[in-house]
CSV table of C-alpha atoms in Angstrom, one decimal:
chain,number,residue,atom,x,y,z
A,1,PRO,CA,107.7,76.5,62.3
A,2,LEU,CA,108.2,72.8,63.1
A,3,ARG,CA,111.3,73.6,65.3
A,4,GLU,CA,108.8,75.1,67.8
A,5,LEU,CA,107.3,71.8,68.4
A,6,ALA,CA,109.7,70.8,71.2
A,7,GLU,CA,108.1,67.3,71.6
A,8,LEU,CA,108.0,66.4,67.9
A,9,ARG,CA,109.4,62.8,67.8
A,10,MET,CA,108.3,61.6,64.3
A,11,LEU,CA,108.1,63.6,61.0
A,12,SER,CA,107.7,62.7,57.4
A,13,LEU,CA,108.8,65.1,54.7
A,14,ALA,CA,109.0,62.4,52.1
A,15,ASN,CA,108.4,63.7,48.6
A,16,ASN,CA,108.7,67.2,49.9
A,17,PRO,CA,111.0,69.2,47.5
A,18,VAL,CA,112.8,70.8,50.4
A,19,MET,CA,114.3,67.4,51.2
A,20,ALA,CA,116.2,67.5,47.9
A,21,ARG,CA,118.3,70.4,49.3
A,22,PRO,CA,121.8,69.7,50.5
A,23,HIS,CA,122.0,68.6,54.2
A,24,ALA,CA,118.2,68.7,54.6
A,25,ARG,CA,117.9,65.6,56.7
A,26,LEU,CA,120.8,66.7,58.9
A,27,TRP,CA,119.3,70.2,59.2
A,28,CYS,CA,116.0,68.7,60.5
A,29,VAL,CA,118.0,66.5,63.0
A,30,TRP,CA,119.9,69.5,64.2
A,31,ARG,CA,116.9,71.9,64.4
A,32,MET,CA,114.6,69.4,66.1
A,33,PRO,CA,116.7,67.6,68.7
A,34,ALA,CA,113.8,65.5,70.0
A,35,LEU,CA,113.2,64.0,66.6
A,36,ARG,CA,113.6,60.3,66.6
A,37,ILE,CA,112.2,59.2,63.2
A,38,LEU,CA,112.5,61.2,60.0
A,39,ASP,CA,110.9,60.0,56.8
A,40,PHE,CA,110.2,56.6,58.4
A,41,GLU,CA,113.9,56.1,59.3
A,42,ARG,CA,115.4,56.2,62.8
A,43,VAL,CA,117.7,59.1,63.4
A,44,SER,CA,121.1,57.6,64.2
A,45,MET,CA,123.7,58.9,66.6
A,46,ALA,CA,126.0,59.2,63.7
A,47,GLU,CA,123.6,61.6,62.0
A,48,ARG,CA,123.3,63.6,65.2
A,49,ALA,CA,127.1,63.8,65.4
A,50,GLU,CA,127.4,64.8,61.7
A,51,ALA,CA,124.7,67.5,62.2
A,52,ARG,CA,126.6,68.9,65.1
A,53,ARG,CA,129.8,68.9,63.0
A,54,LEU,CA,128.2,70.7,60.1
A,55,PHE,CA,126.1,73.2,62.0
A,56,GLY,CA,127.8,73.5,65.4
A,57,SER,CA,125.8,74.1,68.6
A,58,PRO,CA,122.8,76.4,69.1
A,59,GLU,CA,125.2,78.7,71.1
A,60,ASP,CA,128.1,78.4,68.6
A,61,MET,CA,126.6,77.9,65.1
A,62,SER,CA,128.8,77.3,62.1
A,63,ALA,CA,128.9,79.7,59.1
A,64,LEU,CA,126.7,77.2,57.2
A,65,ALA,CA,124.0,77.2,59.9
A,66,LYS,CA,124.0,81.0,60.0
A,67,THR,CA,123.7,81.1,56.2
A,68,ILE,CA,120.7,78.7,56.3
A,69,LEU,CA,119.1,80.6,59.2
A,70,ASP,CA,119.6,83.9,57.3
A,71,VAL,CA,117.8,82.4,54.3
A,72,GLU,CA,115.1,81.0,56.6
A,73,SER,CA,114.5,84.5,58.2
A,74,THR,CA,114.2,86.3,54.9
A,75,ALA,CA,112.2,83.7,53.1
A,76,ASN,CA,108.8,84.7,52.0
A,77,THR,CA,105.8,83.2,53.7
A,78,PHE,CA,102.9,82.3,51.4
A,79,VAL,CA,99.8,84.1,52.2
A,80,PRO,CA,96.8,83.1,50.0
A,81,GLY,CA,95.6,86.1,47.9
A,82,GLU,CA,98.4,88.4,49.1
A,83,GLY,CA,99.4,90.8,46.4
A,84,LEU,CA,96.4,90.2,44.2
A,85,ASP,CA,94.3,93.2,43.3
A,86,GLU,CA,90.8,93.0,44.4
A,87,PRO,CA,88.6,92.0,41.4
A,88,GLU,CA,86.3,94.7,40.1
A,89,VAL,CA,82.7,93.8,40.9
A,90,ASP,CA,80.5,93.7,37.9
A,91,LEU,CA,77.2,94.8,39.4
A,92,ASP,CA,75.2,94.0,36.2
A,93,LYS,CA,76.5,90.5,36.2
A,94,GLN,CA,75.8,90.1,40.0
A,95,GLN,CA,72.3,91.4,39.4
A,96,SER,CA,71.6,89.1,36.5
A,97,ILE,CA,72.9,86.1,38.6
A,98,ALA,CA,70.7,87.1,41.5
A,99,GLU,CA,67.7,87.3,39.1
A,100,LEU,CA,68.5,83.9,37.6
A,101,LYS,CA,68.7,82.3,41.1
A,102,ALA,CA,65.4,83.9,42.1
A,103,ARG,CA,63.7,82.6,38.9
A,104,ILE,CA,65.0,79.1,39.4
A,105,ARG,CA,63.8,79.1,43.1
A,106,GLN,CA,60.4,80.3,42.0
A,107,GLU,CA,60.2,77.6,39.3
A,108,MET,CA,61.3,74.9,41.8
A,109,ALA,CA,58.7,76.1,44.3
A,110,GLN,CA,56.0,75.4,41.6
A,111,VAL,CA,57.2,71.9,40.8
A,112,GLU,CA,55.4,69.0,42.5
A,113,ALA,CA,57.9,66.3,41.5
A,114,MET,CA,61.5,66.5,40.5
A,115,GLU,CA,60.7,64.8,37.1
A,116,GLN,CA,58.6,67.9,36.2
A,117,PHE,CA,61.6,70.1,36.8
A,118,LEU,CA,63.9,68.1,34.7
């Protein structure tokens, strides 16, 4: 997660759907205290104060912060291919593809010029 990048100073989440969520900018400011620029705009002291008001401190989080963190911790992480059944291997199809490739290689080896092949 981005919050683990303690030295992160600039971040752009422009056009990211997550930024349409309520308090998204303030959440980023609160979770990443070293952040200075978010979406090409300087993070203001007023935003930092508002983030603290909304979410509390890391030691004494507000109910809103706890709710968001609970959602974060139970959110699914996308793993490509996870949950998909392994496709059945069609051995006849694989064999015919292998034979076709071998035939093409054989024909290409006999061609002296590419014009002959085409």
